[in-house]
Each structure stands twice: as C-alpha cells, then as structure tokens.
Steps between C-alpha positions, in 0.01 A plus 500: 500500500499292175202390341397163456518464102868677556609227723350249253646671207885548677424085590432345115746728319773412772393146382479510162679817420345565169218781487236290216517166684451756866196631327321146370533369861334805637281505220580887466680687206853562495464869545319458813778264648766758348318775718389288791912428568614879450212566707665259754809689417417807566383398853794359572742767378758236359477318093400104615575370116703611210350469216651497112363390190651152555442384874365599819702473813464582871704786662668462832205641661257292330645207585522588872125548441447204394668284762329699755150509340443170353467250789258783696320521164469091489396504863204768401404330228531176701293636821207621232442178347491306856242784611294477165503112550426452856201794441317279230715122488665370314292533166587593129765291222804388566731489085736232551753444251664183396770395169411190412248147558745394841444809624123578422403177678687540808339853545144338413587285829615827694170658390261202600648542840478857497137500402391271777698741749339836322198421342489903425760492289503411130804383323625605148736264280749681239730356288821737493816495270776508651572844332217591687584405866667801587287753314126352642647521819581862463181647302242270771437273215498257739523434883724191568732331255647162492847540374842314516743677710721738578244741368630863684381790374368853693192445704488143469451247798597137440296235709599179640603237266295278393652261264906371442535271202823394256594651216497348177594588162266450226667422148417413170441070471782469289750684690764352642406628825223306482677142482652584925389454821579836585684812359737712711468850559883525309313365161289828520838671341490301172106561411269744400271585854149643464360692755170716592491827632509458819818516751693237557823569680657160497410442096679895484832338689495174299387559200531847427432517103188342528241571210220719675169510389316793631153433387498117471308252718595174582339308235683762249826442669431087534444506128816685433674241689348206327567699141838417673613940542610439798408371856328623765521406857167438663372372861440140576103528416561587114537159481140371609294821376694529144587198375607517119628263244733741339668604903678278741567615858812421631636555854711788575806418713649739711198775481325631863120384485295761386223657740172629452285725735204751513606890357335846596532849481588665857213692620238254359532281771079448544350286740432252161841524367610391890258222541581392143856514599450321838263201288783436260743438774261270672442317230838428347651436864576144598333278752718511804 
C-alpha cells in the first residue's frame, strides 16, 4: 500500500509537473521528491512520468492514477479538516486575498459578517498581483482569493458569484476613444490592448495581440494607459475606486459583463473557508 508522502508527492508533481517547484511546496529537496516518485514506481511496477531535461509529463498509467486518486485524495483531505474543526471549532486565520480597493472593501464587509458568525476565527487581508493569483493559491499562500473569472486551473473550486458589472475601457484623456459614448468591441482591432496575467478567454477571442504584462498591477497598467501605450479594459468599479486625470473610462459595447467570485484550492475546503464562502453570498445577495 502507498505511503502517504507518495500519494502527496504523485498529487503536486501531476500538478505542477516540474520536480523544484514539487519540492518548495512540500518544503522537501528535489532528491527526496525524485526518490519518493521512483519509490512510488517501484510499487507500482509501471513509469507514472517521463522525465527529460526539458519537461515532465505523465505516462498513460500516471494519468489513470491521477483521475482515479485525486477526488478520493480531496475527499481525505476534505473529511480531516471537518474532523479537526468540529474536534476544536472553528478557530485559527483565515488569508484572504483581494486585487485591488473594490475588492478589499467588499471582503472587509464579508469578514464583518463572518466575524459576528465565528468569533473564533481571525481574518487575514493580502494584497495579491494578479501574477500572483494562481501561484498563492497553489503554494497555501493564501486560503480564498477574490478573482475575476473564468479562473480554471487543477484543484481549484470556483464559488458562487458574487458580483456582474460592465466593462469599460480605460484610455489615455486625449485619445480619441475618449471623446464617445461607447467603443465597440470591433475598435479593439485597430489599438494597442493591455492586459494582466490573468486569463481572459473572451479578451483571447477578441483581441488576441493584446500587450500582456506579467508582473504589472493595475495602477502600472492604468498608467500605461494614460501614458497613452495602449488600453486596457477594466470592470465598471475602476471608475469610482481609480479615478485619474490622465484616464477616461469609456463603455465597452458589445463585451459580456465581467464576474467576480471567491477562489480556492480543492481540498482546503475548511469549515472557515465555507462559512466565509457562505457570508459573502449572503451578503452580496439581493433583498427578495
């Protein structure tokens, strides 16, 4: 029967398929996740990755292993943190993650009710780049993200959404976008489009040479846009939180409404990230 660490070692290198970045999450050397997954290997009389000295991929076998293995391994996981909190309560810190001001205050109001509801439970404010979502989520820098969506990616569980909202395009003052009412999703063609790092299908379809900016947040990127370097579409509450004199927002036609909601690794699913969860849905939902 496998060992726990192989099981654990077989789950994060099936994620992130790279030996060093295996070893930092487990906080373990790469040697001993290079032995831990022959180990594995050995038990199971089959190779579960091929390896070179340019990538790491699953075999047949390993990804069998995977699709059979991860959901029970979730479940585990999922049934010792329930046990753990319903032994002691819910106690400890919850790291919530938010991008910018809009965001930050709505999950102050998601933790005031939370609070009240688990008095136990302290809550933890970071400010994340978007760069950063995906790999805090990963590594346990943090618990629960707020983040724009689609944001798919192994092991991670979306929550319901909390906010819809327009998007706008912010562009330098003296652009001629700025003189409209609105700007079609057609003018995105004939401009320079910044974007972050994170996903964003619909931008991919319409706009597909947009400038990406892997490290820059959004007062980097709104700067860029009022240096006139390109522009950058945004969600409705840019507007109120960042108003600039060198940036005009300006509607953009044609575009789906963007949609934010509550992010977490699978498996981490605590009784605090679940009544954190359950608080921001009460609080954004509308009187009936």
């Amino acid at each position: 029967m496998a060992e726990t660490r192989e099981v654990e070692s077989f789950l994060v290198l099936a994620e992130e398929l790279h030996f060093g970045r295996t070893a930092k999450r487990l906080r373990v050397s790469t040697a001993q996740v290079s032995q831990t997954i022959r180990k594995l290997e050995r038990r199971i009389g089959a190779p579960l990755f091929t390896r070179t000295s340019r990538r790491v991929e699953l075999t047949p076998v390993g990804r069998q292993l995977l699709a059979d293995l991860g959901p029970a391994w979730s479940a585990v996981e999922a049934a010792l943190d329930r046990a753990v909190e319903a032994g002691r309560g819910v106690t400890g810190t919850l790291r919530v993650a938010f991008g910018d001001a809009a965001g930050g205050q709505l999950l102050a109001g998601v933790a005031e009710l939370f609070r009240r509801r688990v008095p136990g439970c302290e809550v933890e404010f970071r400010e994340v780049r978007p760069a950063e979502v995906l790999p805090w989520l990963r590594e346990g820098e943090v618990d629960v993200v707020l983040a724009g969506l689609p944001l798919d990616g192994p092991g991670l569980v979306t929550g319901p959404v909390l906010v819809r909202e327009t998007r706008f395009l912010a562009v330098a003052a003296g652009h001629p976008f700025a003189r409209r009412d609105a700007v079609g999703v057609a003018d995105l063609a004939r401009v320079t489009v910044l974007r972050c790092a994170l996903p964003d299908p619909w931008l991919d379809e319409h706009a597909p040479g947009a400038t990406s900016r892997p490290r820059a947040g959004l007062q980097e990127l709104l700067t860029l846009a009022g240096a006139g370097e390109g522009v950058l579409p945004v969600g409705a509450h840019i507007r109120r939180y960042y108003p600039r004199p060198d940036v005009a927002y300006v509607p953009l036609d044609g575009a789906p409404r963007l949609e934010w909601a509550l992010i977490w690794r699978e498996g981490s699913a605590t009784a605090r990230v679940r009544a954190f969860a359950e608080a921001a849905a009460e609080l954004v939902r509308e009187p009936a």
